[in-house]
Each structure stands twice: as structure tokens, then as C-alpha cells.
mmCIF file of C-alpha atoms and ligand atoms in Angstrom:
data_model
loop_
_atom_site.group_PDB
_atom_site.id
_atom_site.type_symbol
_atom_site.label_atom_id
_atom_site.label_comp_id
_atom_site.label_asym_id
_atom_site.label_seq_id
_atom_site.Cartn_x
_atom_site.Cartn_y
_atom_site.Cartn_z
ATOM 1 C CA MET A 1 143.728 10.259 -13.457
ATOM 2 C CA GLN A 2 145.824 11.330 -16.810
ATOM 3 C CA ASP A 3 146.602 8.924 -19.283
ATOM 4 C CA ALA A 4 150.434 8.895 -18.879
ATOM 5 C CA ARG A 5 150.963 7.336 -22.579
ATOM 6 C CA PHE A 6 149.576 10.437 -24.270
ATOM 7 C CA THR A 7 151.119 13.860 -24.790
ATOM 8 C CA PRO A 8 148.513 16.150 -22.710
ATOM 9 C CA ARG A 9 146.133 17.617 -25.127
ATOM 10 C CA VAL A 10 142.665 19.422 -24.401
ATOM 11 C CA PHE A 11 139.789 19.025 -26.906
ATOM 12 C CA SER A 12 136.337 20.898 -26.143
ATOM 13 C CA GLY A 13 133.681 22.326 -28.368
ATOM 14 C CA ILE A 14 130.208 24.421 -28.191
ATOM 15 C CA LYS A 15 127.207 24.159 -30.422
ATOM 16 C CA PRO A 16 126.089 27.116 -32.745
ATOM 17 C CA SER A 17 122.774 26.580 -31.557
ATOM 18 C CA GLY A 18 121.831 29.821 -30.380
ATOM 19 C CA GLY A 19 123.934 32.651 -28.647
ATOM 20 C CA LEU A 20 126.506 32.079 -25.904
ATOM 21 C CA THR A 21 124.858 32.277 -22.235
ATOM 22 C CA LEU A 22 126.634 32.608 -19.057
ATOM 23 C CA GLY A 23 126.279 28.775 -18.410
ATOM 24 C CA ASN A 24 128.620 28.291 -21.804
ATOM 25 C CA TYR A 25 130.690 30.997 -20.249
ATOM 26 C CA LEU A 26 131.414 29.653 -16.595
ATOM 27 C CA GLY A 27 130.922 26.072 -17.275
ATOM 28 C CA ALA A 28 133.119 26.107 -20.332
ATOM 29 C CA ILE A 29 134.762 29.020 -21.963
ATOM 30 C CA LYS A 30 136.404 30.242 -18.920
ATOM 31 C CA ARG A 31 137.923 26.889 -18.534
ATOM 32 C CA PHE A 32 139.391 26.668 -22.093
ATOM 33 C CA VAL A 33 141.251 30.157 -21.615
ATOM 34 C CA GLN A 34 142.609 28.987 -18.244
ATOM 35 C CA MET A 35 143.884 25.465 -20.074
ATOM 36 C CA GLN A 36 145.456 27.476 -22.396
ATOM 37 C CA GLY A 37 149.364 27.589 -22.228
ATOM 38 C CA GLY A 38 149.185 25.538 -18.883
ATOM 39 C CA GLY A 39 151.406 22.796 -20.287
ATOM 40 C CA PHE A 40 148.534 21.513 -22.892
ATOM 41 C CA GLU A 41 148.172 21.902 -26.644
ATOM 42 C CA THR A 42 144.487 22.820 -27.071
ATOM 43 C CA ILE A 43 141.871 22.607 -29.658
ATOM 44 C CA TYR A 44 138.605 24.064 -29.132
ATOM 45 C CA CYS A 45 135.800 23.620 -31.917
ATOM 46 C CA VAL A 46 132.528 25.360 -32.610
ATOM 47 C CA VAL A 47 130.523 22.210 -33.226
ATOM 48 C CA ASP A 48 128.152 22.753 -36.102
ATOM 49 C CA LEU A 49 127.626 19.152 -37.104
ATOM 50 C CA HIS A 50 126.272 18.644 -33.595
ATOM 51 C CA ALA A 51 124.395 21.758 -33.853
ATOM 52 C CA ILE A 52 122.060 20.387 -36.943
ATOM 53 C CA THR A 53 120.636 17.342 -34.905
ATOM 54 C CA VAL A 54 117.645 20.014 -34.024
ATOM 55 C CA TRP A 55 116.600 22.218 -36.867
ATOM 56 C CA GLN A 56 118.942 25.105 -37.801
ATOM 57 C CA ASP A 57 117.888 27.702 -39.838
ATOM 58 C CA PRO A 58 121.213 28.007 -42.804
ATOM 59 C CA LYS A 59 121.674 31.778 -42.074
ATOM 60 C CA GLU A 60 121.303 31.818 -38.667
ATOM 61 C CA LEU A 61 123.399 28.809 -38.450
ATOM 62 C CA ARG A 62 126.047 30.505 -40.321
ATOM 63 C CA SER A 63 125.563 33.642 -37.794
ATOM 64 C CA ALA A 64 125.705 31.379 -34.570
ATOM 65 C CA THR A 65 128.939 29.691 -35.891
ATOM 66 C CA ARG A 66 130.789 32.815 -36.187
ATOM 67 C CA GLU A 67 129.204 34.297 -32.707
ATOM 68 C CA VAL A 68 130.549 31.392 -30.945
ATOM 69 C CA ALA A 69 133.729 31.696 -32.492
ATOM 70 C CA ALA A 70 133.663 35.438 -31.827
ATOM 71 C CA GLY A 71 132.703 34.540 -27.819
ATOM 72 C CA PHE A 72 135.941 32.208 -27.733
ATOM 73 C CA LEU A 73 137.966 34.948 -29.424
ATOM 74 C CA ALA A 74 136.772 37.578 -27.348
ATOM 75 C CA SER A 75 137.012 35.838 -23.874
ATOM 76 C CA GLY A 76 140.542 35.370 -24.412
ATOM 77 C CA ILE A 77 141.283 32.254 -26.793
ATOM 78 C CA ASP A 78 144.450 33.315 -28.806
ATOM 79 C CA PRO A 79 144.199 31.692 -32.298
ATOM 80 C CA GLU A 80 148.115 31.428 -32.541
ATOM 81 C CA LYS A 81 148.019 29.431 -28.632
ATOM 82 C CA SER A 82 145.310 27.405 -29.740
ATOM 83 C CA ILE A 83 143.451 25.705 -32.665
ATOM 84 C CA LEU A 84 140.331 27.031 -33.161
ATOM 85 C CA PHE A 85 137.906 25.875 -35.895
ATOM 86 C CA ASN A 86 134.286 24.973 -36.858
ATOM 87 C CA GLN A 87 134.031 21.097 -37.277
ATOM 88 C CA SER A 88 132.182 20.455 -40.168
ATOM 89 C CA GLN A 89 135.616 21.989 -41.938
ATOM 90 C CA VAL A 90 137.264 18.954 -40.947
ATOM 91 C CA SER A 91 135.391 15.831 -42.314
ATOM 92 C CA GLN A 92 137.444 13.365 -40.448
ATOM 93 C CA HIS A 93 135.122 14.004 -37.284
ATOM 94 C CA ALA A 94 132.118 12.268 -39.111
ATOM 95 C CA GLU A 95 134.281 9.777 -40.675
ATOM 96 C CA LEU A 96 135.657 8.566 -37.078
ATOM 97 C CA ALA A 97 131.992 9.332 -35.676
ATOM 98 C CA TRP A 98 130.577 6.386 -38.445
ATOM 99 C CA ILE A 99 133.219 3.685 -36.909
ATOM 100 C CA PHE A 100 132.261 4.571 -33.639
ATOM 101 C CA ASN A 101 128.787 4.097 -34.445
ATOM 102 C CA CYS A 102 129.495 0.857 -35.152
ATOM 103 C CA VAL A 103 131.560 0.159 -31.770
ATOM 104 C CA ALA A 104 128.717 2.128 -29.354
ATOM 105 C CA ARG A 105 126.056 -0.208 -28.123
ATOM 106 C CA LEU A 106 122.401 1.014 -28.514
ATOM 107 C CA GLY A 107 122.039 0.127 -24.899
ATOM 108 C CA TRP A 108 125.029 2.564 -23.957
ATOM 109 C CA MET A 109 122.948 5.259 -26.218
ATOM 110 C CA ASN A 110 119.451 4.397 -24.634
ATOM 111 C CA ARG A 111 121.203 5.425 -21.144
ATOM 112 C CA MET A 112 121.918 9.179 -22.176
ATOM 113 C CA THR A 113 120.263 11.552 -20.192
ATOM 114 C CA GLN A 114 120.721 14.389 -22.542
ATOM 115 C CA PHE A 115 118.836 12.281 -25.668
ATOM 116 C CA LYS A 116 115.990 11.885 -22.959
ATOM 117 C CA GLU A 117 115.799 15.623 -21.601
ATOM 118 C CA LYS A 118 116.037 16.939 -25.246
ATOM 119 C CA ALA A 119 113.615 14.298 -26.932
ATOM 120 C CA GLY A 120 111.090 14.639 -23.995
ATOM 121 C CA LYS A 121 107.906 12.753 -24.776
ATOM 122 C CA ASN A 122 108.145 12.822 -28.389
ATOM 123 C CA ALA A 123 111.393 10.678 -29.102
ATOM 124 C CA GLU A 124 110.001 9.150 -32.331
ATOM 125 C CA ALA A 125 110.016 12.279 -33.725
ATOM 126 C CA GLN A 126 113.775 13.349 -33.370
ATOM 127 C CA SER A 127 116.614 12.870 -35.603
ATOM 128 C CA LEU A 128 118.652 9.896 -35.748
ATOM 129 C CA GLY A 129 121.485 12.506 -35.351
ATOM 130 C CA LEU A 130 120.368 13.554 -32.025
ATOM 131 C CA TYR A 131 120.661 9.942 -30.685
ATOM 132 C CA ALA A 132 123.868 9.331 -32.379
ATOM 133 C CA TYR A 133 125.277 12.868 -31.147
ATOM 134 C CA PRO A 134 127.743 11.152 -28.237
ATOM 135 C CA SER A 135 129.359 8.901 -30.882
ATOM 136 C CA LEU A 136 129.987 12.000 -32.937
ATOM 137 C CA MET A 137 131.521 13.785 -30.102
ATOM 138 C CA ALA A 138 133.547 10.442 -28.680
ATOM 139 C CA ALA A 139 134.890 11.189 -32.398
ATOM 140 C CA ASP A 140 135.712 14.729 -31.646
ATOM 141 C CA ILE A 141 137.650 13.972 -28.826
ATOM 142 C CA LEU A 142 139.258 10.908 -29.632
ATOM 143 C CA LEU A 143 140.488 12.241 -33.359
ATOM 144 C CA TYR A 144 142.972 14.271 -31.492
ATOM 145 C CA HIS A 145 143.987 11.715 -28.885
ATOM 146 C CA ALA A 146 142.691 14.402 -26.313
ATOM 147 C CA THR A 147 143.790 13.474 -22.811
ATOM 148 C CA HIS A 148 141.450 16.557 -20.882
ATOM 149 C CA VAL A 149 137.844 17.543 -22.058
ATOM 150 C CA PRO A 150 136.826 20.795 -20.224
ATOM 151 C CA VAL A 151 133.265 20.794 -19.988
ATOM 152 C CA GLY A 152 130.135 21.756 -17.674
ATOM 153 C CA GLU A 153 128.331 19.328 -15.441
ATOM 154 C CA ASP A 154 125.642 18.198 -18.149
ATOM 155 C CA GLN A 155 128.618 16.759 -20.274
ATOM 156 C CA LYS A 156 130.069 14.309 -18.146
ATOM 157 C CA GLN A 157 128.023 11.095 -19.247
ATOM 158 C CA HIS A 158 129.035 12.138 -22.734
ATOM 159 C CA VAL A 159 132.798 11.943 -21.646
ATOM 160 C CA GLU A 160 132.127 9.107 -19.645
ATOM 161 C CA LEU A 161 130.819 7.229 -22.803
ATOM 162 C CA THR A 162 133.775 8.312 -24.945
ATOM 163 C CA ARG A 163 135.741 6.380 -22.589
ATOM 164 C CA ASP A 164 133.630 3.405 -22.761
ATOM 165 C CA ILE A 165 134.005 3.696 -26.998
ATOM 166 C CA ALA A 166 137.939 4.046 -26.551
ATOM 167 C CA ALA A 167 138.162 0.948 -24.411
ATOM 168 C CA LYS A 168 135.695 -1.090 -26.435
ATOM 169 C CA PHE A 169 137.877 -0.281 -29.437
ATOM 170 C CA ASN A 170 141.052 -0.991 -27.802
ATOM 171 C CA HIS A 171 139.754 -3.966 -26.629
ATOM 172 C CA ASP A 172 137.976 -5.491 -29.721
ATOM 173 C CA TYR A 173 140.942 -4.337 -32.028
ATOM 174 C CA LYS A 174 143.270 -5.534 -29.861
ATOM 175 C CA VAL A 175 145.013 -2.060 -29.685
ATOM 176 C CA ASP A 176 146.145 0.474 -27.349
ATOM 177 C CA PHE A 177 145.077 3.377 -29.527
ATOM 178 C CA PHE A 178 142.736 5.484 -27.892
ATOM 179 C CA PRO A 179 143.547 7.577 -24.763
ATOM 180 C CA MET A 180 140.797 7.605 -21.609
ATOM 181 C CA ALA A 181 139.866 10.993 -22.000
ATOM 182 C CA GLU A 182 139.058 13.154 -18.489
ATOM 183 C CA PRO A 183 136.403 15.308 -17.828
ATOM 184 C CA VAL A 184 137.576 18.750 -16.552
ATOM 185 C CA ILE A 185 135.043 19.767 -14.418
ATOM 186 C CA GLU A 186 136.031 21.701 -11.279
ATOM 187 C CA GLY A 187 134.736 25.023 -9.322
ATOM 188 C CA PRO A 188 131.198 26.538 -8.887
ATOM 189 C CA ALA A 189 128.743 26.931 -11.655
ATOM 190 C CA MET A 190 129.907 24.005 -13.810
ATOM 191 C CA ARG A 191 125.684 23.531 -13.994
ATOM 192 C CA VAL A 192 124.302 26.933 -13.880
ATOM 193 C CA MET A 193 120.527 26.672 -13.471
ATOM 194 C CA ASN A 194 117.902 28.357 -15.449
ATOM 195 C CA LEU A 195 116.888 31.566 -13.926
ATOM 196 C CA ARG A 196 113.002 30.856 -13.778
ATOM 197 C CA ASP A 197 113.372 27.260 -12.952
ATOM 198 C CA GLY A 198 116.056 26.306 -10.863
ATOM 199 C CA THR A 199 115.510 22.630 -11.264
ATOM 200 C CA LYS A 200 116.687 22.820 -15.351
ATOM 201 C CA LYS A 201 120.030 24.184 -16.419
ATOM 202 C CA MET A 202 120.453 27.391 -18.599
ATOM 203 C CA SER A 203 120.641 26.484 -22.089
ATOM 204 C CA LYS A 204 121.053 28.800 -25.298
ATOM 205 C CA SER A 205 118.297 26.868 -26.905
ATOM 206 C CA GLY A 206 116.257 26.998 -23.826
ATOM 207 C CA GLU A 207 112.460 28.927 -25.005
ATOM 208 C CA SER A 208 112.192 32.009 -22.899
ATOM 209 C CA ASP A 209 115.214 34.439 -22.939
ATOM 210 C CA MET A 210 114.248 35.367 -19.607
ATOM 211 C CA GLU A 211 115.624 32.351 -18.121
ATOM 212 C CA ARG A 212 119.477 32.613 -19.338
ATOM 213 C CA ILE A 213 121.916 35.417 -19.614
ATOM 214 C CA ASN A 214 123.309 35.666 -23.034
ATOM 215 C CA MET A 215 126.989 36.805 -23.382
ATOM 216 C CA THR A 216 125.767 39.873 -25.717
ATOM 217 C CA ASP A 217 122.834 40.997 -23.434
ATOM 218 C CA ASP A 218 123.443 44.770 -22.545
ATOM 219 C CA ALA A 219 123.665 46.286 -18.605
ATOM 220 C CA ASP A 220 119.806 46.747 -18.077
ATOM 221 C CA THR A 221 119.109 43.428 -19.532
ATOM 222 C CA ILE A 222 121.110 41.487 -17.343
ATOM 223 C CA ALA A 223 120.057 43.638 -14.128
ATOM 224 C CA ARG A 224 116.269 42.832 -15.376
ATOM 225 C CA LYS A 225 116.836 39.352 -15.806
ATOM 226 C CA PHE A 226 118.691 38.699 -12.279
ATOM 227 C CA GLN A 227 115.967 41.233 -10.626
ATOM 228 C CA LYS A 228 113.286 38.830 -11.890
ATOM 229 C CA ALA A 229 115.149 35.471 -11.331
ATOM 230 C CA ARG A 230 113.142 33.038 -9.233
ATOM 231 C CA THR A 231 114.190 32.642 -5.566
ATOM 232 C CA ASP A 232 112.664 31.676 -2.514
ATOM 233 C CA ALA A 233 111.776 34.384 0.183
ATOM 234 C CA ALA A 234 114.379 33.788 2.724
ATOM 235 C CA PRO A 235 117.771 35.892 2.796
ATOM 236 C CA LEU A 236 121.148 34.428 2.036
ATOM 237 C CA PRO A 237 122.279 31.786 4.847
ATOM 238 C CA GLU A 238 125.231 32.025 6.869
ATOM 239 C CA SER A 239 126.924 28.914 5.644
ATOM 240 C CA VAL A 240 127.258 27.311 2.382
ATOM 241 C CA GLU A 241 124.949 24.059 4.091
ATOM 242 C CA GLY A 242 122.284 26.362 4.224
ATOM 243 C CA LEU A 243 121.667 26.292 0.641
ATOM 244 C CA ASP A 244 120.996 22.936 0.652
ATOM 245 C CA GLY A 245 116.977 22.547 -0.605
ATOM 246 C CA ARG A 246 117.203 25.955 -1.910
ATOM 247 C CA PRO A 247 118.444 25.564 -5.822
ATOM 248 C CA GLU A 248 117.542 29.149 -6.810
ATOM 249 C CA ALA A 249 119.718 30.457 -3.962
ATOM 250 C CA ARG A 250 122.754 27.977 -4.311
ATOM 251 C CA ASN A 251 122.605 29.131 -8.123
ATOM 252 C CA LEU A 252 122.929 32.658 -7.636
ATOM 253 C CA VAL A 253 125.709 32.163 -5.108
ATOM 254 C CA GLU A 254 127.567 29.875 -7.455
ATOM 255 C CA ILE A 255 127.196 32.248 -10.040
ATOM 256 C CA TYR A 256 128.763 35.309 -8.292
ATOM 257 C CA ALA A 257 131.587 32.965 -6.686
ATOM 258 C CA ALA A 258 132.307 32.011 -10.215
ATOM 259 C CA LEU A 259 132.457 35.290 -11.583
ATOM 260 C CA ALA A 260 134.307 36.463 -8.794
ATOM 261 C CA ASP A 261 136.762 33.743 -8.798
ATOM 262 C CA ILE A 262 136.074 33.078 -4.843
ATOM 263 C CA THR A 263 134.265 30.203 -3.250
ATOM 264 C CA PRO A 264 130.615 30.257 -2.420
ATOM 265 C CA ALA A 265 131.443 30.345 1.582
ATOM 266 C CA GLU A 266 133.443 33.416 0.194
ATOM 267 C CA VAL A 267 130.370 34.943 -0.975
ATOM 268 C CA LEU A 268 128.168 34.042 2.186
ATOM 269 C CA ALA A 269 130.858 35.955 3.925
ATOM 270 C CA ARG A 270 130.862 38.714 1.662
ATOM 271 C CA TYR A 271 126.961 39.381 2.034
ATOM 272 C CA PRO A 272 126.193 37.838 5.577
ATOM 273 C CA GLY A 273 122.185 37.462 5.864
ATOM 274 C CA ALA A 274 121.483 39.991 2.889
ATOM 275 C CA GLY A 275 118.465 39.875 1.350
ATOM 276 C CA TRP A 276 117.820 39.471 -2.575
ATOM 277 C CA GLY A 277 117.212 43.454 -2.630
ATOM 278 C CA THR A 278 120.613 43.531 -1.875
ATOM 279 C CA PHE A 279 122.420 40.696 -3.342
ATOM 280 C CA LYS A 280 120.921 40.501 -6.855
ATOM 281 C CA PRO A 281 121.903 43.804 -7.915
ATOM 282 C CA ALA A 282 125.627 43.254 -6.549
ATOM 283 C CA LEU A 283 125.116 40.111 -8.612
ATOM 284 C CA ALA A 284 123.980 42.054 -11.477
ATOM 285 C CA ASP A 285 127.024 44.632 -11.540
ATOM 286 C CA LEU A 286 129.502 41.868 -11.181
ATOM 287 C CA ALA A 287 128.203 39.812 -14.077
ATOM 288 C CA VAL A 288 128.427 43.218 -16.212
ATOM 289 C CA GLU A 289 131.661 44.076 -15.177
ATOM 290 C CA ARG A 290 132.744 40.614 -16.470
ATOM 291 C CA LEU A 291 130.868 40.393 -19.357
ATOM 292 C CA SER A 292 130.654 43.796 -21.050
ATOM 293 C CA PRO A 293 134.202 43.649 -22.208
ATOM 294 C CA ILE A 294 133.593 40.439 -23.840
ATOM 295 C CA SER A 295 130.567 41.482 -25.166
ATOM 296 C CA GLY A 296 131.958 44.623 -26.710
ATOM 297 C CA GLU A 297 134.955 42.897 -28.473
ATOM 298 C CA MET A 298 132.083 40.134 -29.630
ATOM 299 C CA ALA A 299 130.727 43.108 -31.634
ATOM 300 C CA ARG A 300 133.773 44.522 -32.931
ATOM 301 C CA MET A 301 134.680 41.066 -34.444
ATOM 302 C CA MET A 302 131.012 40.083 -35.555
ATOM 303 C CA ALA A 303 131.109 43.554 -37.882
ATOM 304 C CA ASP A 304 134.291 41.731 -39.903
ATOM 305 C CA PRO A 305 132.935 37.920 -40.198
ATOM 306 C CA ALA A 306 135.657 37.632 -42.962
ATOM 307 C CA GLU A 307 138.016 37.685 -40.450
ATOM 308 C CA ILE A 308 136.370 35.269 -38.147
ATOM 309 C CA ASP A 309 136.242 33.244 -41.134
ATOM 310 C CA ARG A 310 139.921 33.307 -41.797
ATOM 311 C CA ILE A 311 140.911 32.315 -38.532
ATOM 312 C CA LEU A 312 138.337 29.141 -38.652
ATOM 313 C CA ALA A 313 139.963 28.080 -42.027
ATOM 314 C CA ARG A 314 143.224 28.321 -40.541
ATOM 315 C CA GLY A 315 142.607 26.599 -37.828
ATOM 316 C CA ALA A 316 140.987 23.766 -39.625
ATOM 317 C CA GLU A 317 143.757 23.234 -41.703
ATOM 318 C CA ARG A 318 146.041 22.887 -38.520
ATOM 319 C CA ALA A 319 143.237 20.463 -36.938
ATOM 320 C CA ARG A 320 143.342 18.190 -40.141
ATOM 321 C CA ALA A 321 146.929 17.497 -39.640
ATOM 322 C CA ILE A 322 146.406 16.212 -36.471
ATOM 323 C CA ALA A 323 143.097 14.442 -36.971
ATOM 324 C CA GLN A 324 144.324 12.690 -40.566
ATOM 325 C CA PRO A 325 146.740 10.651 -39.359
ATOM 326 C CA VAL A 326 144.689 9.516 -36.464
ATOM 327 C CA LEU A 327 141.787 8.523 -38.636
ATOM 328 C CA SER A 328 144.085 6.780 -41.264
ATOM 329 C CA ARG A 329 145.478 4.867 -38.415
ATOM 330 C CA THR A 330 141.968 3.749 -37.452
ATOM 331 C CA LEU A 331 140.821 2.870 -40.763
ATOM 332 C CA ASP A 332 144.026 0.442 -40.992
ATOM 333 C CA ILE A 333 143.149 -0.720 -37.685
ATOM 334 C CA VAL A 334 139.869 -1.678 -38.643
ATOM 335 C CA GLY A 335 141.013 -3.492 -41.996
ATOM 336 C CA MET A 336 139.846 -0.880 -44.572
ATOM 337 C CA VAL A 337 141.927 -0.725 -47.827
ATOM 338 C CA ARG A 338 143.410 2.185 -48.349
ATOM 339 C CA GLY A 339 145.632 3.154 -51.901
HETATM 340 P P1 ATP B 401 121.876 23.548 -26.215
HETATM 341 O O1 ATP B 401 120.895 24.237 -25.404
HETATM 342 O O2 ATP B 401 121.839 23.624 -27.601
HETATM 343 O O3 ATP B 401 122.379 22.226 -25.881
HETATM 344 P P2 ATP B 401 123.952 24.516 -24.459
HETATM 345 O O4 ATP B 401 123.866 25.994 -23.679
HETATM 346 O O5 ATP B 401 123.773 23.459 -23.559
HETATM 347 O O6 ATP B 401 123.295 24.576 -25.813
HETATM 348 P P3 ATP B 401 126.024 22.959 -25.363
HETATM 349 O O7 ATP B 401 126.561 23.654 -26.761
HETATM 350 O O8 ATP B 401 125.175 22.019 -25.480
HETATM 351 O O9 ATP B 401 125.395 24.515 -24.853
HETATM 352 O O10 ATP B 401 127.236 23.034 -24.312
HETATM 353 C C1 ATP B 401 128.800 23.702 -24.451
HETATM 354 C C2 ATP B 401 129.473 23.587 -23.319
HETATM 355 O O11 ATP B 401 128.730 24.416 -22.211
HETATM 356 C C3 ATP B 401 129.505 22.415 -22.836
HETATM 357 O O12 ATP B 401 130.566 22.385 -21.991
HETATM 358 C C4 ATP B 401 128.494 22.512 -21.929
HETATM 359 O O13 ATP B 401 128.815 21.217 -20.544
HETATM 360 C C5 ATP B 401 128.407 23.801 -21.157
HETATM 361 N N1 ATP B 401 127.387 24.026 -20.457
HETATM 362 C C6 ATP B 401 125.875 24.383 -21.358
HETATM 363 N N2 ATP B 401 125.190 24.654 -20.328
HETATM 364 C C7 ATP B 401 125.729 24.958 -19.282
HETATM 365 C C8 ATP B 401 125.446 25.111 -17.902
HETATM 366 N N3 ATP B 401 123.921 25.517 -17.791
HETATM 367 N N4 ATP B 401 126.096 25.469 -16.901
HETATM 368 C C9 ATP B 401 127.318 25.113 -16.928
HETATM 369 N N5 ATP B 401 127.899 24.644 -18.397
HETATM 370 C C10 ATP B 401 127.281 24.498 -19.111
HETATM 371 MG MG1 MG B 402 123.570 21.564 -24.568
#
């Protein structure tokens, strides 16, 4: 349900922690484009401050930041219609995050499944930033008083934490200042799974390149990766209930559905009882058809990084114009003396 006191505004971000994947495209970017011009003000961010919660080589970080921006633009984000920028150029994100570090409770952070998954068995060796990440994410969203946050299923818990932070801030300071942001998670493929292990999500920072489809993969690579994707031996079922207990089969059917803009049931009706020898090449063809215009445009843009940098700088300027008044008001509420 929408928070009616606030103008509808969308915020979302993607980390430049590697190249974009099909998971990022279907779970996030596709919806970013749909929401643009749909009665929302749309703000999209390359969240470089989040990326450095795990080690990033500086040169690669710079290149990945431009590549993620190019992915947004090539997919249809229009820098005139949306505000597109990289997080570190708007220092208000980090400032508000500090305030939120003092609002969020340790107990809340300890429940975050992403930290547990990313930290693995070696939590002691992780950065403090990785642990505090959800508080920075809350700042990203609330700095713009965003009401809607399109994300993949894996980020739902962080958007819920954002609501908890907003509610506690409003309650503690007896104000009605921050909105309750809604996660927008609709349709199939909101959690695209790893192609080699259907119990893990596809991630740009995953270990093996074979487990993900990169948005910049060429047609042969996409075909090979789907060909080698792990599945069970049974053919496609007649109905979606038949996908229960078959995570890899469900994943490939959902990817097809999301790429074709149809439902999983319609996919099964299109390929009744098909074997993988039929379905995987059809899926690869569809993915190539959808991704190759985008990757072609990304390559063209990456040849002119100065133009990408100009777009990000201009977006940052527009973002700051919204962010600074919200931060100033927050500091006033908290009781900071300002000249
Ligand atoms: P990392 O491995 O560094 O965390 P990532 O691939 O998970 O990278 P993020 O930058 O963390 O990408 O997330 C960007 C957006 O993409 C978020 O909205 C997230 O929910 C979405 N997303 C990430 N992976 C998937 C996936 N496998 N399926 C659907 N959506 C995804
Ligand atoms: Mg992630």
C-alpha cells in the first residue's frame, strides 16, 4: 500500500561489483525502465559505496561503475526522464547513513540474511561496511523520500529494514518525516538462480562465470551456458505445479517467461512436455534476441566513457538538489547545530 502523504518516487540502485547479469536485468533494470514515465519520479543509482563493502580493485571499480551506468542507459533509462548518478558523488548518502547507524539496532542487523550469506563462515574477517550495508541502503532510499523500491526478491528484507528505520526515526523524534517505502517485486524471475546450482541465486560476484549470464555475453557464450545449465532429466511438466521441487527447471521456465513477457503457464503451454534438448536452445535464442541489442549499445557507450561521466555528474547534481534539503531537515530534527 502506498504512503499517500508523499509524492510517488522510485529509488533503486545496483552495485558496480562486477558486470551486470541476467538476474540484475530481470530482477531490477527491466522494472526500472517500466516505472520510468509511469507517474513516478525515478531515481536510479550506481551504488559504488556499497560495492566497496567487499574489496574492489580501483581500476575495475571505475570501469564497472561506467559499465553499470551504460547497462541502465542501453536498457532504456533516459537521463532526461530519470535521475541517473553514482552514489559517491552525492555525499548526503553517507551522511544520512551515519544518522541511521545510530537508529538501527544491532539485533536488526544480525537478522540480515544477505550478510550471513556473504560473510559465510568467516564473519570476523568481513568489513564493518558489509555489516552496516542495510543502513546505507535505507539512507539511499529515504534521502529522496522514495515511496517505491523496485528490487529482486533477495533485497526484500533490506527494504523492510528501511521501513523499520523510518518508523523508529519518526517515533523517536516524534515526527512524521520519512515515508514507508514499498518494495516492488512482481512477476516471474524475481530471484534468478545460479545456472550450476538451483539453490543459490545468480550473482555478478559469484565465483564461476558459467553460473551466470552476463549482459555482455555474446550469442555463443549464452548458448553454451544454457546448454551446460544444470537440470534434472525429466521433460517440462504440463502445468506449473509440476515445477514444484524442481528448482532448476523452474528457474529456466521463469527466465523464459520474464524474457518473453508471458507467464510460466504460457511457457509450458508453448512447449508441452518438451525435453531440454528443445527448450534450452529456444531459451538461449530468446535471451540473445533480448540481450544483444542492449550489449551492442553498451559496447558503443563504453567506447566513450567521458560521455557516461558527464551523464552521471549531471544526475548527481539533480540528486543533490533533492537530497540536501532532506538531509538538512534530518539534522535539524536530530538537534545538530547548523550555521
Ligand atoms: P553482488 O553479488 O555483488 O551482490 P548482485 O548480482 O546481487 O551482485 P546487486 O547489485 O546486489 O547485484 O543487486 C542489484 C539488483 O539486482 C537488486 O535489486 C537485486 O535484488 C537484483 N538482483 C540481484 N541478483 C538477482 C537475481 N539473481 N535475481 C533477481 N534479481 C536480482
Ligand atoms: Mg547482491
